[in-house]
Coordinates of C-alpha atoms and ligand atoms in Angstrom, one line a residue:
X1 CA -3.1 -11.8 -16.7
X2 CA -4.2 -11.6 -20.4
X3 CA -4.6 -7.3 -19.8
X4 CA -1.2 -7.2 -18.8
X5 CA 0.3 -9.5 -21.2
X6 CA -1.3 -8.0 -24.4
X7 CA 1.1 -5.2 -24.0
X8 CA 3.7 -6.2 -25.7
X9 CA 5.4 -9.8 -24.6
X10 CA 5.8 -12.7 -26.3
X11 CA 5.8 -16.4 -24.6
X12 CA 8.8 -18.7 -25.5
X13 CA 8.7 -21.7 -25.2
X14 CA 9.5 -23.8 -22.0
X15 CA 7.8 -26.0 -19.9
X16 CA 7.3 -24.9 -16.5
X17 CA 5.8 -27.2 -14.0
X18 CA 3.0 -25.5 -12.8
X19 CA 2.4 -24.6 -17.0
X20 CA 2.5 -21.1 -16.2
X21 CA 4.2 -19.1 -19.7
X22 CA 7.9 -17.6 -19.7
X23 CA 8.0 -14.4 -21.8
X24 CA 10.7 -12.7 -23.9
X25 CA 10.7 -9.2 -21.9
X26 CA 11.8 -6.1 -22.8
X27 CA 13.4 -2.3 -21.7
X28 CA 10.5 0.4 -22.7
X29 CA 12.8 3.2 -23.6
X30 CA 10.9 6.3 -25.1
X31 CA 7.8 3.8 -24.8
X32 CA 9.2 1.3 -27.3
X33 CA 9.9 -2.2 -26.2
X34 CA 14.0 -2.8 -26.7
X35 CA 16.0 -5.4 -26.5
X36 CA 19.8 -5.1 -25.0
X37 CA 22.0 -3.7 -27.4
X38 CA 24.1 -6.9 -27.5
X39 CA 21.5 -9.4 -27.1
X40 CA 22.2 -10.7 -23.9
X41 CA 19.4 -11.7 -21.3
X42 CA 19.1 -13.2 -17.9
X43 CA 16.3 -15.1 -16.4
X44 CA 14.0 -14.4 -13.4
X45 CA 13.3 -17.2 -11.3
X46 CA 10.1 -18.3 -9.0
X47 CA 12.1 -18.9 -6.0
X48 CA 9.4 -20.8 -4.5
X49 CA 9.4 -23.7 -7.4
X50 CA 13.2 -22.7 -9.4
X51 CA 12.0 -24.8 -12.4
X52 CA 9.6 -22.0 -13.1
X53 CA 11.0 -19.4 -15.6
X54 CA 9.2 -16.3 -16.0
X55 CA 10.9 -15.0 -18.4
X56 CA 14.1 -13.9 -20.5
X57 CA 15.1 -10.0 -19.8
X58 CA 17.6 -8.2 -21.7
X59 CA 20.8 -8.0 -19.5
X60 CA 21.1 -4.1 -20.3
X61 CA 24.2 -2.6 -21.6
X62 CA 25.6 0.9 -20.9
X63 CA 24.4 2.0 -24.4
X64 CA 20.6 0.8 -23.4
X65 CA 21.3 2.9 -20.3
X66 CA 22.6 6.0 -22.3
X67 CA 19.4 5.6 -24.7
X68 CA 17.4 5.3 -22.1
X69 CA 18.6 8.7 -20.2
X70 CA 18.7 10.2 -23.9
X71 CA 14.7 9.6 -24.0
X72 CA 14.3 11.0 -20.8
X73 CA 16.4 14.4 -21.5
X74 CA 14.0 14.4 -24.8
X75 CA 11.5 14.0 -22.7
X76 CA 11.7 16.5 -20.0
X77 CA 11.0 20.2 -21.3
X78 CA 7.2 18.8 -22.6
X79 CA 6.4 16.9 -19.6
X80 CA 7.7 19.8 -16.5
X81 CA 5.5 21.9 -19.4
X82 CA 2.4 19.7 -18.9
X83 CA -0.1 21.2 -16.1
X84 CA 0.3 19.9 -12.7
X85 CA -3.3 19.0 -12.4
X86 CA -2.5 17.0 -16.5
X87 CA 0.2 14.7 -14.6
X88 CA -2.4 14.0 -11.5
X89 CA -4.5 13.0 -13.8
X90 CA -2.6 10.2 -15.2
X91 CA -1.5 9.4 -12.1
X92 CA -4.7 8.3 -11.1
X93 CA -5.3 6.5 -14.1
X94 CA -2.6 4.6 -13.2
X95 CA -4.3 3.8 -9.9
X96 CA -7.5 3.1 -11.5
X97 CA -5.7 0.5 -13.5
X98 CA -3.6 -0.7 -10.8
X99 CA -7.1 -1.4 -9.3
X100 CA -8.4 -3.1 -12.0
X101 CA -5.5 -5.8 -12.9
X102 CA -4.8 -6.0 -8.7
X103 CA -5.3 -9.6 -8.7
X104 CA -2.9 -10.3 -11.4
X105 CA -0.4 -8.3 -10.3
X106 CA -0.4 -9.6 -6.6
X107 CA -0.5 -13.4 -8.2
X108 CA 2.7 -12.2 -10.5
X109 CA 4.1 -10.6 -7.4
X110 CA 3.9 -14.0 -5.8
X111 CA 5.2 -15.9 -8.6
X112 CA 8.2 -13.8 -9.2
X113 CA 9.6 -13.3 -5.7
X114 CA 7.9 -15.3 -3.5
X115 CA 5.6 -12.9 -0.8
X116 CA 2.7 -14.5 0.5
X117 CA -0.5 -13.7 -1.4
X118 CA -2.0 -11.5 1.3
X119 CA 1.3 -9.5 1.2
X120 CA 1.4 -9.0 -2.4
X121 CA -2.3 -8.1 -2.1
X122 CA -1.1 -5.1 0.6
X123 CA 1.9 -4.3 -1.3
X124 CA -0.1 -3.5 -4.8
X125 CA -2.4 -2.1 -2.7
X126 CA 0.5 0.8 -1.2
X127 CA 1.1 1.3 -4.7
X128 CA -2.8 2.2 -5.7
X129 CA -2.7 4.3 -2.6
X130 CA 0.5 6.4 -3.8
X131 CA -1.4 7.1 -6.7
X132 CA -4.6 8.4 -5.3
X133 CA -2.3 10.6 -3.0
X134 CA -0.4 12.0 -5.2
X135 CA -3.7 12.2 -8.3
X136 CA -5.1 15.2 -6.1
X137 CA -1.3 16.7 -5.4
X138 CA -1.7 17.9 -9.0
X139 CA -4.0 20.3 -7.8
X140 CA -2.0 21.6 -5.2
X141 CA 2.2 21.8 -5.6
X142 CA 1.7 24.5 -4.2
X143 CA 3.8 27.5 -4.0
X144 CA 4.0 30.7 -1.6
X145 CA 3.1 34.3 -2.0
X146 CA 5.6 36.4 0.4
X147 CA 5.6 40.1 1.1
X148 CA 8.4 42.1 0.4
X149 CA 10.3 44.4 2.4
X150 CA 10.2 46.8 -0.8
X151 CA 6.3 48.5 -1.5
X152 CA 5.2 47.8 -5.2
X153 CA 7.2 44.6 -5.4
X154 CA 5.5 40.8 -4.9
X155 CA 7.5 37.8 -3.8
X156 CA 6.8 34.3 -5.4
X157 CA 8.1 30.8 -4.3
X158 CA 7.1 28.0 -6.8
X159 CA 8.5 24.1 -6.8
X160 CA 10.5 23.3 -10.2
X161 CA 11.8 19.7 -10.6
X162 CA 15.1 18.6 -10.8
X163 CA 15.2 17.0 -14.4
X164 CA 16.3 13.4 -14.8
X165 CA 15.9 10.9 -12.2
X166 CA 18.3 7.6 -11.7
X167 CA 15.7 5.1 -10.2
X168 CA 17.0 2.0 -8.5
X169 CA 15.0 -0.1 -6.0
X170 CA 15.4 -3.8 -4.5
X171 CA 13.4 -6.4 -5.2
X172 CA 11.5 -7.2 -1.6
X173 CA 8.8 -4.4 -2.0
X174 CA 9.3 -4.1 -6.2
X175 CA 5.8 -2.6 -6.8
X176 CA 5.2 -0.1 -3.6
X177 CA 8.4 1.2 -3.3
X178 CA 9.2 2.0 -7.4
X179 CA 5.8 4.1 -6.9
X180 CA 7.3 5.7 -3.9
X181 CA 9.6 7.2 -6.0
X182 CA 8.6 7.5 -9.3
X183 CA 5.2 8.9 -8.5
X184 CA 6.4 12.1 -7.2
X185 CA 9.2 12.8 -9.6
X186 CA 6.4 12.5 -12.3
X187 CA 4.0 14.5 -9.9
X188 CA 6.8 17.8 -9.7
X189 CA 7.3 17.2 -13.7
X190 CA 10.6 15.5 -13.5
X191 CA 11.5 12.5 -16.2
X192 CA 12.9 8.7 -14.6
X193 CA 15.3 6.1 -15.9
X194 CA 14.0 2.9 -13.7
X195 CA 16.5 0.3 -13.6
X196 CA 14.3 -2.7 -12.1
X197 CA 15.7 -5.5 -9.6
X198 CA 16.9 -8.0 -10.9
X199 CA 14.5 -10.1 -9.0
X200 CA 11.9 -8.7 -10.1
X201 CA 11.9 -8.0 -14.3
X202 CA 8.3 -9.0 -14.9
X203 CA 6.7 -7.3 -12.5
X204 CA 8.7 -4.0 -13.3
X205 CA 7.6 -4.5 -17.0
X206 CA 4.1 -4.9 -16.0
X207 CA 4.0 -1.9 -14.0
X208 CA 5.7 0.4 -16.7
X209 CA 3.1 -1.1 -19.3
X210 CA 0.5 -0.1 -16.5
X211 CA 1.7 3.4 -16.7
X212 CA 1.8 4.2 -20.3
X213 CA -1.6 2.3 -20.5
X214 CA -2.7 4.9 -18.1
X215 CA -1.9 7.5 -20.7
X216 CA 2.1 8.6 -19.9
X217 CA 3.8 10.0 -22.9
X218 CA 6.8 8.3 -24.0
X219 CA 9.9 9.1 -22.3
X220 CA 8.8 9.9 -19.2
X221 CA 9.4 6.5 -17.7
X222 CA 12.3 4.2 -19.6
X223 CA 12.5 0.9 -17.5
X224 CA 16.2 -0.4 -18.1
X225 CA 16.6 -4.4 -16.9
X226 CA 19.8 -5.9 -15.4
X227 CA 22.0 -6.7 -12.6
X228 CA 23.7 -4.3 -9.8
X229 CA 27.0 -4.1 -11.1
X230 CA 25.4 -3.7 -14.5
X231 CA 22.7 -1.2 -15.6
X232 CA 22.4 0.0 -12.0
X233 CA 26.1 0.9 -12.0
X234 CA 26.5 2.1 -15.7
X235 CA 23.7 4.7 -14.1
X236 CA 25.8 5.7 -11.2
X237 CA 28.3 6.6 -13.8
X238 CA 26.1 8.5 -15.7
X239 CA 26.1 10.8 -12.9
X240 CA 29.7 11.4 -13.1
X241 CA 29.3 12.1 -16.9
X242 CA 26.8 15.0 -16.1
X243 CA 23.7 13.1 -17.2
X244 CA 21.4 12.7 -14.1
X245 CA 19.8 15.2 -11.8
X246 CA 18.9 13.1 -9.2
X247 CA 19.2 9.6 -7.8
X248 CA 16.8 7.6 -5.4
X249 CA 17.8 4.4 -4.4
X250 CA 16.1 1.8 -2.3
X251 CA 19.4 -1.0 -0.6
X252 CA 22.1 -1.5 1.1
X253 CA 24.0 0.4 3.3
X254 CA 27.0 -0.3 1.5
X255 CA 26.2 0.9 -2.2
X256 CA 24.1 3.8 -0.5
X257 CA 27.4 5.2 0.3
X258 CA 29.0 4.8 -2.5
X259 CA 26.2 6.2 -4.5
X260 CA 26.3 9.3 -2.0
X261 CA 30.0 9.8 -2.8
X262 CA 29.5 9.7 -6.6
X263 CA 26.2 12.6 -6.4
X264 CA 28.3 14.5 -3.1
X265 CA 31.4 14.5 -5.6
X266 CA 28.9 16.1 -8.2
X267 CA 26.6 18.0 -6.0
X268 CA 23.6 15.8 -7.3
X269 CA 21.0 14.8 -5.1
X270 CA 20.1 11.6 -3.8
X271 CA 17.3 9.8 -1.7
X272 CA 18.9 7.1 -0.3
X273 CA 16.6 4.0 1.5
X274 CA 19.3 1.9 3.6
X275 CA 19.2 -1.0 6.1
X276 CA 18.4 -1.3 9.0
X277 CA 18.8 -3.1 12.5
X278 CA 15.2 -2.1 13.9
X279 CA 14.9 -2.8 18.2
X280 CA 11.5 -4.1 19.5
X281 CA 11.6 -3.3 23.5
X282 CA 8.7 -5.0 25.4
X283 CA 8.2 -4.2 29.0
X284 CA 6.4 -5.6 31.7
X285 CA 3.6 -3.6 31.5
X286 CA 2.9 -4.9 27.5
X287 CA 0.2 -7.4 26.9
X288 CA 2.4 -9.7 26.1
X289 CA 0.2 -11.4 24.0
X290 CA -0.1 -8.8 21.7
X291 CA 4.1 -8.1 22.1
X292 CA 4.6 -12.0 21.1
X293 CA 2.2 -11.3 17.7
X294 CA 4.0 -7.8 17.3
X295 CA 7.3 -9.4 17.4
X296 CA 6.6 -13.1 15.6
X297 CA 5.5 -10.4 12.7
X298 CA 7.9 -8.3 12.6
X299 CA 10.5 -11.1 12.4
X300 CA 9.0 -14.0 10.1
X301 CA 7.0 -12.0 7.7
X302 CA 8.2 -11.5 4.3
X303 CA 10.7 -14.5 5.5
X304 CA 12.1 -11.5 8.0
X305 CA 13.1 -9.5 3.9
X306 CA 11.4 -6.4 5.1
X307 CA 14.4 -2.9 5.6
X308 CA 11.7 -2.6 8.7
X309 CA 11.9 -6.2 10.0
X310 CA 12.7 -6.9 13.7
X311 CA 16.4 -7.2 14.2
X312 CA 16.8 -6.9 17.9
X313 CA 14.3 -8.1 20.3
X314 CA 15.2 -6.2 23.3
X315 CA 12.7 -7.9 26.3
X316 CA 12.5 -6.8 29.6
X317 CA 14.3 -9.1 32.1
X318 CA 11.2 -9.5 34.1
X319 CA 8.8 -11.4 31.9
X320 CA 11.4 -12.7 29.7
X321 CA 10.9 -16.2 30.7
X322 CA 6.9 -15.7 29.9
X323 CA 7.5 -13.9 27.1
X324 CA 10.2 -16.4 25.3
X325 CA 7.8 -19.2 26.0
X326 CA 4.9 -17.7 24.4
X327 CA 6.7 -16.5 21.4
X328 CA 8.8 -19.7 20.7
X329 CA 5.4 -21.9 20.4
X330 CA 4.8 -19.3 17.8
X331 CA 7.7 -19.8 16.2
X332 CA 7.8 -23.7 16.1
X333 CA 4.4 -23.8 15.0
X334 CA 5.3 -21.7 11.8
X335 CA 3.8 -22.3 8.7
X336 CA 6.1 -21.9 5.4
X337 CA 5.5 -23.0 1.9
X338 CA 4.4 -21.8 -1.5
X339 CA 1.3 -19.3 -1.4
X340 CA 0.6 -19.5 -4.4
X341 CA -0.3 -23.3 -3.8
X342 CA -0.5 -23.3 0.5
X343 CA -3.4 -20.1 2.0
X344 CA -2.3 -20.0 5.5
X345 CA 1.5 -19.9 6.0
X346 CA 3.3 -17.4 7.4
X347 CA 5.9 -16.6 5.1
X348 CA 7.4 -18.5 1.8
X349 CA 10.5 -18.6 0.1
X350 CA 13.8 -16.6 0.2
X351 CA 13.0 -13.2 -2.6
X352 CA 15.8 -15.6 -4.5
X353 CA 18.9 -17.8 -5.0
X354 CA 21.0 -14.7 -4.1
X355 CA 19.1 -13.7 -0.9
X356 CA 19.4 -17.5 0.2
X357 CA 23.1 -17.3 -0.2
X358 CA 23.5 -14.1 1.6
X359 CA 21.1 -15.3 4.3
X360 CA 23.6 -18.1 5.2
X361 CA 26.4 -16.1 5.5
X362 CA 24.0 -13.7 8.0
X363 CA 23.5 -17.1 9.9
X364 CA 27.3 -17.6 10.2
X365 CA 27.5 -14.5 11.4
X366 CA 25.2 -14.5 14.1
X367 CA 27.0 -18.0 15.0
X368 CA 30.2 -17.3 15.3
X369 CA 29.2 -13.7 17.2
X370 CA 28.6 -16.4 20.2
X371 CA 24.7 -16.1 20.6
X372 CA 22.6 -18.9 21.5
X373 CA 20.9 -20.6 18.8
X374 CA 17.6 -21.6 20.5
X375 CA 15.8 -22.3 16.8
X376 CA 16.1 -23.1 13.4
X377 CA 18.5 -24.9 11.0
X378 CA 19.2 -23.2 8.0
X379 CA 18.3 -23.9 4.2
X380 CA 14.9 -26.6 4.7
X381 CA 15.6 -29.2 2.5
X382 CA 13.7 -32.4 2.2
X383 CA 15.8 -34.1 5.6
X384 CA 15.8 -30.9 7.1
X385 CA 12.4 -29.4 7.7
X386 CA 10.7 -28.1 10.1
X387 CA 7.1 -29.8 10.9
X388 CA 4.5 -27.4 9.7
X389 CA 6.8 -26.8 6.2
X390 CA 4.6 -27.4 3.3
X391 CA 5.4 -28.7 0.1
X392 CA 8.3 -30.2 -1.6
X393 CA 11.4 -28.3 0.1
X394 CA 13.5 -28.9 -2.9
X395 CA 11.5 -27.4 -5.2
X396 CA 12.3 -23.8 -4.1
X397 CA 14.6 -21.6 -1.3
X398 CA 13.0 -22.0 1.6
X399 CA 14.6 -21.3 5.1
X400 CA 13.8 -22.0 9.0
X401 CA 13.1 -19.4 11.1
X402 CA 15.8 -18.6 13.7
X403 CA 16.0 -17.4 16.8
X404 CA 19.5 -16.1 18.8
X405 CA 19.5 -15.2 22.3
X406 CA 21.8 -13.9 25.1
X407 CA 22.9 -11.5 22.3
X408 CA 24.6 -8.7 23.6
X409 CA 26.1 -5.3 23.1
X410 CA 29.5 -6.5 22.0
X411 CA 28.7 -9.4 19.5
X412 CA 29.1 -8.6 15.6
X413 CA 24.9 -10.4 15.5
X414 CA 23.6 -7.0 17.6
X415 CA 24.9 -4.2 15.5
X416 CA 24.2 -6.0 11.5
X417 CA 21.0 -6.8 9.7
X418 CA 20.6 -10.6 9.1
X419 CA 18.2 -10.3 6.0
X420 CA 16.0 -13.2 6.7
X421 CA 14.1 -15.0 8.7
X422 CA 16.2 -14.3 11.8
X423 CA 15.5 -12.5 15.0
X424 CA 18.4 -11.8 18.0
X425 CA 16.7 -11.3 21.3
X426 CA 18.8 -9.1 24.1
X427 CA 17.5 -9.0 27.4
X428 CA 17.1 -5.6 29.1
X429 CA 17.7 -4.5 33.1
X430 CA 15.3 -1.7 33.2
X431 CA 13.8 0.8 31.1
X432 CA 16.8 2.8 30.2
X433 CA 18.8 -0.1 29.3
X434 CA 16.5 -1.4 27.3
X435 CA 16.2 2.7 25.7
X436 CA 20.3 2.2 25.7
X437 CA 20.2 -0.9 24.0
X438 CA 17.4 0.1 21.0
X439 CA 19.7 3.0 20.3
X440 CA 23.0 1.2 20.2
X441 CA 23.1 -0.3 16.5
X442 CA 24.6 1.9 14.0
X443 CA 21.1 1.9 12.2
X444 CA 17.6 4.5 12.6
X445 CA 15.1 3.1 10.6
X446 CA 12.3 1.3 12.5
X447 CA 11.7 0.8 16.1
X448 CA 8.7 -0.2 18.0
X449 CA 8.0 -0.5 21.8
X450 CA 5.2 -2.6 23.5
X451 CA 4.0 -1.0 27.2
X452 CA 1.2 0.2 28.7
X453 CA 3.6 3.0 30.5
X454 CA 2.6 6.5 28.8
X455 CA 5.6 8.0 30.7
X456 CA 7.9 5.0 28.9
X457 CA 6.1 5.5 25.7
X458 CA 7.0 9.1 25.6
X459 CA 10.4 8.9 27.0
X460 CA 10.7 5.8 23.9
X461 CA 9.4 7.8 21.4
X462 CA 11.6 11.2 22.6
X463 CA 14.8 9.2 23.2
X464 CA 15.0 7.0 20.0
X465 CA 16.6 7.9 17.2
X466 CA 15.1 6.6 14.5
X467 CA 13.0 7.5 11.5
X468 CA 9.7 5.4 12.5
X469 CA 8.1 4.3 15.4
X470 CA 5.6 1.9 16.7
X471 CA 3.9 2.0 20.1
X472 CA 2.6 -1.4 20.9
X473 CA 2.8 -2.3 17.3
X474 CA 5.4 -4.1 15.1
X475 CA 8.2 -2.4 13.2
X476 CA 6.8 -2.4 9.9
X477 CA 3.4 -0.8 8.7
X478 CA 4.0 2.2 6.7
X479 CA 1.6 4.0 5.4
X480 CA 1.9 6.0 1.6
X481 CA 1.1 9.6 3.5
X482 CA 3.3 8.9 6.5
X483 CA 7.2 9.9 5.7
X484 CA 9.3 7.0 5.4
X485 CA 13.0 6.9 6.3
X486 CA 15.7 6.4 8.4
X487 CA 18.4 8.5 11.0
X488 CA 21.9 7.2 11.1
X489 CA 23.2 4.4 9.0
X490 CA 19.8 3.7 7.6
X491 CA 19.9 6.7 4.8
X492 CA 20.7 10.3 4.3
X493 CA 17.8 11.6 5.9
X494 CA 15.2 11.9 3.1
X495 CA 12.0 10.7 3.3
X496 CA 9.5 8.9 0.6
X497 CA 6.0 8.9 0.7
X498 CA 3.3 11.9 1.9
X499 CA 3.7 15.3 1.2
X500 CA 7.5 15.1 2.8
X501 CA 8.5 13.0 0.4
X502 CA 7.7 16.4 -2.7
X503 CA 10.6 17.9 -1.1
X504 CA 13.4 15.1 -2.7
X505 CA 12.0 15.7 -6.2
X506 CA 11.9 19.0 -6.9
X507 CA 13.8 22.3 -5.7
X508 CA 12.5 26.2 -4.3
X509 CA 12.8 28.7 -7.2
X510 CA 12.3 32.1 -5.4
X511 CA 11.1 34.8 -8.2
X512 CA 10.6 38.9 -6.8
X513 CA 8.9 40.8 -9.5
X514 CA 9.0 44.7 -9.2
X515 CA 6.1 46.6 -9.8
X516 CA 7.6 50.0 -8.9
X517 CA 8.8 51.5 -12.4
X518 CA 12.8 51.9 -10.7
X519 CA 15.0 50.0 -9.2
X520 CA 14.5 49.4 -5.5
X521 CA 17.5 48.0 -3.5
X522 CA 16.9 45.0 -0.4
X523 CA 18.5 45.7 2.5
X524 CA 19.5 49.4 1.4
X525 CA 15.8 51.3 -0.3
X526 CA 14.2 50.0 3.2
X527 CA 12.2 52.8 5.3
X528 CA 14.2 53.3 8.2
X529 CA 11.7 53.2 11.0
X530 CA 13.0 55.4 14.3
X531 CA 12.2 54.1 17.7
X532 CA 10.7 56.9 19.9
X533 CA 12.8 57.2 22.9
X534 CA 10.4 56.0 26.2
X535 CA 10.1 58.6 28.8
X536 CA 8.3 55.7 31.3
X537 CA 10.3 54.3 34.2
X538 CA 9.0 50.6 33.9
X539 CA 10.8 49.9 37.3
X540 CA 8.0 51.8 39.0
X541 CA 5.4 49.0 38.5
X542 CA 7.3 45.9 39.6
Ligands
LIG601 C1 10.7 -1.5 2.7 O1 10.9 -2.5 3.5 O2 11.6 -1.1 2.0 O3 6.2 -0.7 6.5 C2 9.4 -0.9 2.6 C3 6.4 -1.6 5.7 C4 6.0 -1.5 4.3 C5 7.0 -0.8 3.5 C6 8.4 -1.4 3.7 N1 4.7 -0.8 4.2 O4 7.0 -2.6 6.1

């Protein structure tokens, strides 16, 4: 930790139980650390042991938010001016580094929001590998030569970026996905104002320190703390005011809208990341073994806080009876507790208070939509647990997983995300039912089939609308080249990561440059080529 820390924090003084330090933390605007204009702060959490502050974070007003955009307008003409190859460079430092501190990020990770070790360890890791992509991009951003229609005239096509970029991310994937989108709008020369999760402040601040350690100038990233209706909203409005170019935003399906109203309204763009409701079919021809681990996956790890969890488990009605046997000793023989403390379980607490809250409302919906409750019982406190918890259940927010079955079409439980550790199984007639079904929630963002059909696999794959698919894998699994995103309710239709992802951060700037010495005109100087009339009767050969 001590690489990290150096950077700029200062411990406070608290005494946390497992005697880790709380820190004063900070906004890096135009690479100084800042406090909040009015000197308010909020606290981050472990939600695996609540007693344990990390730290105090300044609760950011809309002046800190105006600075902050301020440094990165200062900061744009010198950076888009910087070689491409320059900014690749630094981007791998950051990599390098990312490399170097991985352990004490993934142990921060852990501490501040709760992901199993081994998850942290694969999320850091998406981060490093965003960097190494997009290091070697800097020598390419490429741009086209075209021929023109006009002799003595060339045709150019480069990429330009788009200015200032609003960054706003959740907190259940608070290192991979901020790289998602702030790597390539450095990459294509654009300037970021990063408002962090509030979940997640440390971990933000350790990452920004990361990047100007790596050798970013000042400006190019300002990391801006707060809440939602805050500093994320005070940069919504800046959008309105004329200040931002370009908005990418990782959350719910809900504020995604209204974020695409406020850039449609000002014909800013916007990468919007949304929820989703992702169907797992398996049919009969599935080793069901490896649909049960598929499934269990998909649906208890990261406590089910994934946007490509399981939502609907959509299981062929001829081995549902073997498949719902195998896959509920999974789930009864889950292990949940603190990873930090406990290697092997499954999944650990709720990302925070606030998740935990709006994961019992998700459970009251499912409830009342008339589904079966076949497992689980809500918040595990220390009379409510199940048997392989481990722990002290009090200490932290730690929930059961559940299971809901004879869910169907009509019920509120099939069409929204429960974000948690819940999974609602549907059972499916045949093959297009179950093809029906998987296409029948207003979402598109994951969706996975397990069968050992190739014709069902290809009909899946061609008849699902949805951003990502898995055959006879799990619904999450991303990888940094691959284009992530989502159809329908799940976003607007951009994509992060890969090459794809080049195409939300920066815009086509066709130049022609004449060569000729006069003024040529398109369409009207053209040669006019005459067609020579054909004298053959084709009809003689058929
Ligand atoms: C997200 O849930 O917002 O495929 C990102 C996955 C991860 C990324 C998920 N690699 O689940």
């Amino acid at each position: 930790m001590v690489h990290v820390l150096e950077t700029g924090l200062e411990f406070i003084a608290r005494e946390n139980p497992n005697g880790k330090p709380s820190v004063r933390g900070y906004n890096i605007i135009n690479g100084q650390l800042t406090s909040s204009s009015d000197g308010v702060t909020f606290e981050s959490k472990n939600p695996a042991l609540l007693a344990d502050c990390l730290g105090e974070f300044p609760l950011s007003t809309r002046d800190d938010v105006h600075s902050a955009l301020a440094a990165a307008h200062a900061a744009f003409t010198g950076w888009a001016a910087t070689p491409a190859p320059t900014r690749g460079q630094i981007i791998g430092n950051m990599g390098r580094l990312l490399m170097e501190y991985k352990d004490d990020l993934v142990a921060l990770e852990t501490r501040e929001i709760g992901k199993t070790l081994k998850e942290s360890g694969g999320e850091i890791q998406e981060a490093i590998d965003t960097c190494l992509f997009f290091q070697s991009e800097g020598r390419r951003l490429y741009g086209q030569t075209v021929n023109s229609e006009l002799p003595d005239k060339e045709l150019f096509t480069y990429r330009r970026p788009l200015g200032v970029c609003g960054i706003i991310n959740a907190c259940n994937f608070p290192s991979a996905v901020p790289f998602w989108k702030m790597i390539p709008a450095i990459m294509c020369g654009n300037t970021c104002v990063w408002k962090s999760p509030q979940d997640a402040p440390l971990l933000s601040f350790a990452l920004a320190r990361i990047m100007h350690q790596a050798g970013l100038p000042n400006g190019v990233i300002n990391l801006v703390h707060g809440k939602g209706s805050g500093a994320g909203q005070y940069l919504i409005d800046a959008v309105d005011e004329g200040l931002v170019n370009k908005i990418s935003f990782t959350g719910s399906t809900e504020v995604g809208k209204m974020i695409g109203e406020v850039c449609g309204r000002n014909l800013v763009s916007c990468s919007l990341e949304l929820g989703g409701k992702n169907p797992l079919v398996v049919m009969p021809s599935a080793n069901l073994d490896n649909a049960v681990a598929g499934a269990y996956w998909g649906a208890f790890g990261t406590a089910g806080q994934r946007c490509t969890s399981l939502g609907n488990l959509i299981v062929h009605e001829k081995i549902y009876d073997e498949f719902m046997e195998k896959f509920m000793a999974k789930v009864k023989s889950t292990h949940i507790g603190d990873s930090s403390v406990h290697k092997d379980v499954l999944y650990g607490p709720m990302l925070s208070e606030k998740y935990a809250k709006d994961f019992m409302i998700g459970l009251d919906m499912a409830k009342s939509s008339g589904a079966t409750q076949l497992w689980g019982r809500g918040e595990i406190t220390t009379d409510n647990q199940p048997e392989n918890f481990m722990g002290n259940a009090g200490d932290g927010v730690f929930m059961w997983p559940h299971v809901f079955a004879d869910v169907t079409e009509d019920m509120k439980c099939f069409h929204e995300e429960i974000f948690g550790p819940a999974v609602t199984i549907v059972k499916a007639k045949d093959f297009d039912h179950a093809l029906h079904l998987a296409n029948a929630s207003p979402y598109g963002l994951s969706s996975a089939i397990y069968t050992n059909d190739r014709l069902e696999a290809y009909r899946y794959k061609t008849g699902i609308k949805a951003g990502m698919t898995g055959i006879n894998n799990s619904t999450t699994g991303a990888e940094a080249h691959l284009p992530f995103g989502g159809v329908k309710g799940s976003g607007n239709g951009t994509r992060e990561s890969g090459i794809w992802v080049i195409e939300a951060y920066s815009y086509w700037h066709a130049v022609n440059d004449e060569l000729s010495g006069k003024l040529q005109l398109a369409q009207m100087d053209v040669d006019e080529i005459e067609a020579v009339e054909a004298e053959v009767d084709w009809a003689q050969l058929a």
